[in-house]
C-alpha positions in Angstrom: 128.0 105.1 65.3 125.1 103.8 67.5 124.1 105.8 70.1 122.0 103.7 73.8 119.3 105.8 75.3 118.0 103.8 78.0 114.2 104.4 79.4 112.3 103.3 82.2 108.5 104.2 81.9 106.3 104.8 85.3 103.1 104.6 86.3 101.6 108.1 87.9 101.2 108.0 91.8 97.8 109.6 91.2 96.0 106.9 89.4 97.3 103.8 90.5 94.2 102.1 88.5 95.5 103.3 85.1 97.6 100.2 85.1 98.9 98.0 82.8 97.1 96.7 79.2 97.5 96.7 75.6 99.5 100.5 75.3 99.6 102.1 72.1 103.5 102.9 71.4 104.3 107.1 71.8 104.8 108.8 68.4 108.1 110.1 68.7 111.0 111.5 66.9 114.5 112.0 67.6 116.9 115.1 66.9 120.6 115.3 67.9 121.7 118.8 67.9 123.8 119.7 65.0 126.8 122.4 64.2 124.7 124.7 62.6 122.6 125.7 65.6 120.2 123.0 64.3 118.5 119.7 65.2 119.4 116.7 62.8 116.5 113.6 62.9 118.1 110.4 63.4 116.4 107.0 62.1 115.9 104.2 65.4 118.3 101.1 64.7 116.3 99.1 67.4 113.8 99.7 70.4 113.4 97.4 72.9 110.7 99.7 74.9 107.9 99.4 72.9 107.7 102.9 71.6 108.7 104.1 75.1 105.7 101.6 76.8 108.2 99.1 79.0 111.7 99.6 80.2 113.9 99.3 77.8 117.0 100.8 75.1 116.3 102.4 72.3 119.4 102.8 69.8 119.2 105.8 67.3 121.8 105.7 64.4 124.1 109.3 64.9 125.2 111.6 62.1 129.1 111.8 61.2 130.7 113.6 64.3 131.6 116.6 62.2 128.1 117.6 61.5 127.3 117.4 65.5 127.7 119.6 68.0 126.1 121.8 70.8 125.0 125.5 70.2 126.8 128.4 72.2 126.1 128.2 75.9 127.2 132.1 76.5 124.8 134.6 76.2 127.8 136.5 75.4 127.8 134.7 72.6 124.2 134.1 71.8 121.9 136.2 73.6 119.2 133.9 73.5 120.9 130.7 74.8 118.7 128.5 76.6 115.9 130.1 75.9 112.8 129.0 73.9 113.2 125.7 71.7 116.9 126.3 72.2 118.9 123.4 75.1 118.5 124.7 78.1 122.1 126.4 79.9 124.6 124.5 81.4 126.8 127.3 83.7 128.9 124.5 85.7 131.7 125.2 83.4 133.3 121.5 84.0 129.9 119.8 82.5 129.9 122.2 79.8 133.5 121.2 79.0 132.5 118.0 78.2 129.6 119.0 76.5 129.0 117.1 73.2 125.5 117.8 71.8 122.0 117.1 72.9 119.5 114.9 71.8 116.2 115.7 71.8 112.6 113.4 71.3 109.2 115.3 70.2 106.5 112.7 71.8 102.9 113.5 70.5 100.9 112.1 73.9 101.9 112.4 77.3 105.5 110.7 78.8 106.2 110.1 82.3 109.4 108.5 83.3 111.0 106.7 86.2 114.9 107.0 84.9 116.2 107.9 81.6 120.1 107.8 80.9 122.5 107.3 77.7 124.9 104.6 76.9 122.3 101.8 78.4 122.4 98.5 78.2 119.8 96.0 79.1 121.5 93.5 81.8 120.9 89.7 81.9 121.7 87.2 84.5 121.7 84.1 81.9 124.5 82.9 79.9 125.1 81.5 77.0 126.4 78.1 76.0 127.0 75.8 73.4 127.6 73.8 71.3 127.7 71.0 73.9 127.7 67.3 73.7 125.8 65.4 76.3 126.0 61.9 74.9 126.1 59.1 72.7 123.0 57.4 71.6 122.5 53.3 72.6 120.0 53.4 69.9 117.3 52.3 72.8 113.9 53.6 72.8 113.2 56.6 75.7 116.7 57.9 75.8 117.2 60.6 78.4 120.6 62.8 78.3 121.4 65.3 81.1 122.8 68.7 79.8 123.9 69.0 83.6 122.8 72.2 83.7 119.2 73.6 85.1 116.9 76.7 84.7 117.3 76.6 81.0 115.5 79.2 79.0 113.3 76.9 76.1 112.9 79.2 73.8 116.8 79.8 73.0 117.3 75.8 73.4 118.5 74.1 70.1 119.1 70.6 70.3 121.6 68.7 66.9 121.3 65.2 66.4 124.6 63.9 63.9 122.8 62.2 61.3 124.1 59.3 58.7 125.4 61.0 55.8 123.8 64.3 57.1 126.0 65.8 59.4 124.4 67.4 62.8 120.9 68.2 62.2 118.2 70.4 64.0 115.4 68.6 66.1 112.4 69.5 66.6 111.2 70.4 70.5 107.8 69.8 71.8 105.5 69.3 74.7 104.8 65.9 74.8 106.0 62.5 72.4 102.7 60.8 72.6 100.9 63.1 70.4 103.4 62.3 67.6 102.8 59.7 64.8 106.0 57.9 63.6 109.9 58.7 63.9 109.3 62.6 64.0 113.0 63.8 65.2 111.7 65.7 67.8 112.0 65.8 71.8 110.9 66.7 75.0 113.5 69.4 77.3 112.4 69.9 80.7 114.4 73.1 81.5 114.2 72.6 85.1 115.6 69.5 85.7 118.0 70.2 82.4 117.3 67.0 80.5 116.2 65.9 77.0 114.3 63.0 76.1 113.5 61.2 73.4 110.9 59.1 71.5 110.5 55.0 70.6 110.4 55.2 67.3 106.6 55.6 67.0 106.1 58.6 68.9 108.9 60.5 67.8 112.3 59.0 66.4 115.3 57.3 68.3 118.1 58.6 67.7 120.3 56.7 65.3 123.0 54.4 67.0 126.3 55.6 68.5 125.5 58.7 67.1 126.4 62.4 69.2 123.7 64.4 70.9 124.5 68.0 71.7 123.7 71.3 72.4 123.8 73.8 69.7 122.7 76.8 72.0 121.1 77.5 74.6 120.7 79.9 77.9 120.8 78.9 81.2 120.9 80.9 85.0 118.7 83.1 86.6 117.0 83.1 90.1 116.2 85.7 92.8 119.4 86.3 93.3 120.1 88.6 90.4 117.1 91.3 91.9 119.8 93.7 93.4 119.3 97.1 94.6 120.2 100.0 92.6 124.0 100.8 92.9 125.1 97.1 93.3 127.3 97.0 90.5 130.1 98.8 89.5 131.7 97.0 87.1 131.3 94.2 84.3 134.1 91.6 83.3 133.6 91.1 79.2 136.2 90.1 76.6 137.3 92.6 73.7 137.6 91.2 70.1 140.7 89.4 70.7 139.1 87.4 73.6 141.2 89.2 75.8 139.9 89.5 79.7 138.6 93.5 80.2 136.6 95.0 83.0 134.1 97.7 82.0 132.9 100.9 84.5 129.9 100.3 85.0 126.9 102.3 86.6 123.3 100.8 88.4 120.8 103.3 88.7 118.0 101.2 89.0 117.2 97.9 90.7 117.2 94.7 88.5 114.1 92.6 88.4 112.6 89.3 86.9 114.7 86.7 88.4 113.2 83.9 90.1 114.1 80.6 91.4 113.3 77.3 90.5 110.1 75.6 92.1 111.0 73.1 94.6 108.8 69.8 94.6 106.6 71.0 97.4 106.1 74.4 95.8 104.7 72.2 93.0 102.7 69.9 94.9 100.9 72.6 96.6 100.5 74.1 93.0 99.2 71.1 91.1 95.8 71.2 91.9 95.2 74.8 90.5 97.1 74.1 87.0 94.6 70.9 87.2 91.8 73.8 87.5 92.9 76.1 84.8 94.8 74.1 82.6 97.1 77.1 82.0 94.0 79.0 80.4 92.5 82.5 82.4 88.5 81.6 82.0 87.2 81.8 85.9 88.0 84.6 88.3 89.9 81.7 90.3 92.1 81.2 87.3 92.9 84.8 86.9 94.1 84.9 90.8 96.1 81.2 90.7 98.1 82.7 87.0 98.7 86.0 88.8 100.2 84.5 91.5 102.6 82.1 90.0 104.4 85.1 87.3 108.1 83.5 87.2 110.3 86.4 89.0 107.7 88.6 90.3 106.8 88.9 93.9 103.2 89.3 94.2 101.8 88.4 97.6 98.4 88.9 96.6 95.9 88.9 93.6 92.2 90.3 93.1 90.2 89.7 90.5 87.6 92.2 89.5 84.9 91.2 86.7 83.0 93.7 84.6 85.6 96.2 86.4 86.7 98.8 84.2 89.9 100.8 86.3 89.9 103.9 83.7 86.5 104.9 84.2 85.7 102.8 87.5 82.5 101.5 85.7 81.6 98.2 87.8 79.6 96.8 85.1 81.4 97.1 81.8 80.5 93.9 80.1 83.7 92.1 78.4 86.2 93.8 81.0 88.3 92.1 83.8 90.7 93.8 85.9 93.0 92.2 87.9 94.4 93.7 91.0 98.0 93.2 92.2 100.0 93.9 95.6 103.8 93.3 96.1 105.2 91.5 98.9 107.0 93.5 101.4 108.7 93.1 104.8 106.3 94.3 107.9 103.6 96.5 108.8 104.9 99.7 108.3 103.1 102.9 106.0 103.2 103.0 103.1 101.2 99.9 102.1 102.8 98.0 99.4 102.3 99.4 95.7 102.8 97.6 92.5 105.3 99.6 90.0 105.1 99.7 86.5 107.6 96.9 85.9 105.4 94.2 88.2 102.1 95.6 86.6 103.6 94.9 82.9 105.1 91.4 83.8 101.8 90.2 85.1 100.0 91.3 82.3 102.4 90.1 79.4 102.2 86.5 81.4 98.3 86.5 81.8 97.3 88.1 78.4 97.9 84.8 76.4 95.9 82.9 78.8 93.0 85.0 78.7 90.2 84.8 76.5 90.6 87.3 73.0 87.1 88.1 73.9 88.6 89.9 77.3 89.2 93.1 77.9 92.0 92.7 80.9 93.9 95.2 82.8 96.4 94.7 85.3 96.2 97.5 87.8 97.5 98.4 91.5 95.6 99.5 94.2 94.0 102.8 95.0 94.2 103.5 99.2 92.1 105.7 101.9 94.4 107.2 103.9 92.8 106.7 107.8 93.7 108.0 111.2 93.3 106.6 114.4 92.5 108.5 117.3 92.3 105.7 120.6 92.0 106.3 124.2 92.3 103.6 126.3 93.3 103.2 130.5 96.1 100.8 131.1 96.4 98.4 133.9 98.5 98.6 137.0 102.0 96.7 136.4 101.8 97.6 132.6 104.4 100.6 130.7 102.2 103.1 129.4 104.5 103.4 126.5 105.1 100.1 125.6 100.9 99.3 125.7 100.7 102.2 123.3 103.1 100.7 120.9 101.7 97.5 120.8 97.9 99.3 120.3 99.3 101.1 117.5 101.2 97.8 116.1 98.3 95.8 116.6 95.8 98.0 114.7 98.5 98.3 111.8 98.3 94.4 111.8 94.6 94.1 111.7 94.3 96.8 108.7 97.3 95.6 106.8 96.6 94.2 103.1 98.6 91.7 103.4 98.6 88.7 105.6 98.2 88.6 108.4 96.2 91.7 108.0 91.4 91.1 108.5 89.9 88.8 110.6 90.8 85.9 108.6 94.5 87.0 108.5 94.8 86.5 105.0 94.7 90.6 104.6 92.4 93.3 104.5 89.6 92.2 102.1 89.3 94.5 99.3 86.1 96.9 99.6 85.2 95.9 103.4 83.7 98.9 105.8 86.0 99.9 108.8 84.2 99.9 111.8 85.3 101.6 114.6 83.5 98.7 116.8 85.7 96.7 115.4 89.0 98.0 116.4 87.5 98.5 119.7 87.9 94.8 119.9 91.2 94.3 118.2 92.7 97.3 120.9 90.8 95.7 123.7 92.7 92.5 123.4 96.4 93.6 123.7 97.7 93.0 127.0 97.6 95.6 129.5 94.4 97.6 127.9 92.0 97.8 131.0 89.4 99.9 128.8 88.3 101.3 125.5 86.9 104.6 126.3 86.4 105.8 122.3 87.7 105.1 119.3 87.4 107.8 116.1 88.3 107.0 112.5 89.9 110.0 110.5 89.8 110.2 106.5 93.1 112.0 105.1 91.6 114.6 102.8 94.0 115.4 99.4 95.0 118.4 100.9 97.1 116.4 103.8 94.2 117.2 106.6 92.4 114.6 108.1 88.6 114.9 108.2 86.6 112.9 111.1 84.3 110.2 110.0 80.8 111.2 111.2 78.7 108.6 113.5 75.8 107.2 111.8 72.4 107.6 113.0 73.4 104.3 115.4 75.8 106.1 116.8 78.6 103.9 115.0 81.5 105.2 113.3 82.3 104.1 109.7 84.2 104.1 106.8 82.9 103.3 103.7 85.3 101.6 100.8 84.3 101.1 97.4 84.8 97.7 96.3 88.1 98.2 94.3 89.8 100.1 97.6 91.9 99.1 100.9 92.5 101.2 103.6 95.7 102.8 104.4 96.4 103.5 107.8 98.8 107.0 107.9 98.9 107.8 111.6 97.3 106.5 115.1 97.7 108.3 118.0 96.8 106.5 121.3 96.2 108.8 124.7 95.2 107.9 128.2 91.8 109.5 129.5 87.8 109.7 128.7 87.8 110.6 124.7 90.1 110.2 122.0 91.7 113.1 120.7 92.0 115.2 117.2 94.0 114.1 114.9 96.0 116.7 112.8 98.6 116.2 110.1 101.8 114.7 111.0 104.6 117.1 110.3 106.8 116.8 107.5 110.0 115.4 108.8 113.5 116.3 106.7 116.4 118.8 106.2 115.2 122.7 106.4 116.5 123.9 103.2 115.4 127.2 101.3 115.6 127.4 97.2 118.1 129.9 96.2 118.2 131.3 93.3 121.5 131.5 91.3 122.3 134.5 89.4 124.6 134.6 86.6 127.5 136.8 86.9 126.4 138.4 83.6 125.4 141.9 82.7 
């Protein structure tokens, strides 16, 4: 019996630089909880996380059912249930009902999760097909044959060829006919278009004459459209051994990511000068960015590239080292500022680390943010609502700060590192419509404690805040006001439900 633990890793809120690189798998070890008040270690049939690194399921072999169980949950019982080494208590008697055993993992380093759940499986969008026959060979040179279908996966393509005397046979794939030298049964796929094509004899053989061409296997599907919110599906259509139609329960508590759709023709036009640049190879800091840009089925809106940057240590001049810095796309202007999870962090990475230099020491890493306040008082003209001015104040200094486009002067988004000058605002507040005057502007630094600290005016009388060159500002709060001088700014209040913890005590003496 094979038991699914599925585990998605995450990457601490605190250091958004530790991000993503070569990561050693966790030593771990796995114990299910036997019937003699024991833990039994069970051997790992497969792991598809890495040794807990990347999302994934990891499948652990289980003992005979007789030799599991769970210990006593009463401390009627067993006076010391749930207490030390021992599971903790369950006292909702209608989960401990159902109770079966427990499993338990020893890591030997530090393990932060994002979701952990059993009977996982890992979902994907593609299916399977073949075999398939797509033709009939006219024994010309430069034969193309459609497979009618598009976004195939190359790496589970398998192309058969039926051979004289031979039966189907296995040809070989590759990236272009002209480098061969003689009938090499090989071909060219372009998964995209879904099409196969073939050589003239002297750069790469022609398929014999009136002979089949087919499919032996391959996977096709995929696009955007499979990156659903958690809780989208419910259930799973499958087959059982007989091939009989069955629907399985099913439950989504994460989102689904990775899918992306095809490149239209202008997509790739645009794109064709930077793959003339780089050649597919991550040697220039311009490479780096154009790569990170282009990962199939991850939404990065923008890409940094930080040489001799070291994220761990925030050494600037680490010789061999090159971090590069990723944001998501999101919708508006609105706090929080986007922030690349794990999952984007590792899919940039495992795309750009074979087109990097083995000299290179890269890392793939988010973006650490100031938190900044805005204190503005301005007058607003006659004819104008005072209300609707101050919005559009507050929207348009969101705008202007923003990371993303169309976020800095050259709308592009805030450039990594850059001062904010309260000057500057004063001008971007200045020009929304119905602001008569300026009369002060103050810049507020959120301290880690949730206070914000004013930003003290330089000998020049000029308010600013300083950014080291791997951080962006993240505006928190602006308050706008009508009179001479800006106001304090103090900590928003938390907003949510009043609820006390309670404690429950156990109706046992």
């Amino acid at each position: 019996m094979i038991l699914n633990l599925g585990f998605v890793p995450s990457l601490p809120a605190a250091n958004p630089l530790a991000g993503a690189g070569t990561l050693a798998p966790v030593p771990a070890t796995w114990q299910i909880s036997g019937t003699a008040q024991n833990f039994i270690t069970v051997s790992v049939v497969d792991d598809t996380t890495n040794g807990l690194t990347q999302p994934g399921v990891v499948r652990l072999a289980m003992p005979p059912g007789s030799a599991i169980g769970a210990p006593p949950n009463d401390v009627l019982t067993d006076v010391q249930a749930g207490v030390g080494t021992k599971p903790p208590r369950i006292d909702d008697p209608n989960i401990d009902a159902i109770l079966a055993c427990w499993v338990r993992v020893n890591v030997q380093s530090a393990l932060t999760l994002s979701w952990g759940g059993v009977n996982a499986v890992e979902i994907d969008q593609r299916t399977t097909q073949g075999p398939l026959a797509i033709g009939v060979s006219s024994g010309a040179p430069g034969q193309v044959f459609s497979t009618t279908q598009t976004q195939i996966d190359p790496s589970t393509f398998e192309l058969d060829v039926d051979m004289p005397g031979l039966g189907y046979q296995l040809w070989q794939a590759v990236d272009d006919l002209a480098v061969l030298r003689g009938p090499v049964p090989a071909y060219v796929l372009d998964p995209e278009a879904g099409t196969v094509t073939f050589g003239n004899q002297m750069q790469g053989m022609i398929p014999p004459l009136g002979r089949r061409v087919r499919v032996r296997r391959m996977r096709i599907g995929g696009g955007s459209t499979g990156n659903i919110p958690a809780g989208s599906l419910s259930a799973v259509q499958g087959t059982d051994p007989l091939n009989n139609p069955v629907t399985f329960k099913a439950v989504q508590p994460i989102a689904t990511a990775g899918g992306g759709d095809a490149e239209t023709l202008d997509q790739a036009e645009q794109r064709l000068p930077a793959i003339l640049r780089h050649q597919n190879r991550a040697v220039t800091a311009g490479d780096y960015k154009d790569l990170a840009l282009e990962v199939p089925g991850a939404t990065v809106a923008r890409a940094e590239v930080l040489p001799l940057f070291k994220p761990q240590t925030r050494d600037p001049n680490a010789p061999g080292v090159v971090s590069v810095m990723v944001l998501p796309d999101v919708d508006g202007v609105q706090p929080p500022c986007p922030r690349a999870d794990r999952t984007l962090l590792e899919s940039v990475y495992a795309y750009l680390n074979p087109r990097s230099p083995a000299t290179a020491e890269m890392y793939v890493i988010g973006t650490e943010y100031v938190g900044l306040g805005i204190s503005v008082a301005v007058e607003v003209s006659s004819g104008f609502g005072v209300s609707t001015v101050c919005a559009q104040v507050e929207q348009a200094l969101r705008g202007y700060l923003w990371p993303l486009a169309p976020g800095g002067a050259a709308k592009t988004g805030w450039p990594l590192g850059r001062t904010v000058r309260s000057l500057e605002l004063e001008v971007i507040v200045s020009q929304v419509p119905g602001v008569d005057e300026v009369n002060g502007l103050l810049l507020f630094q959120k301290l880690p404690s949730g206070a914000y600290q004013a930003v003290a005016a330089d000998a020049n009388n000029q308010v600013e805040l300083m950014l080291a060159n791997w951080q962006l500002p993240e505006l928190l709060q602006v308050l706008v006001t009508m009179g001479a001088e800006p106001a304090a700014l103090t900590a928003a209040p938390v907003t949510g439900p009043n609820t006390v913890a309670v404690p429950i005590v156990p109706q046992v003496c």
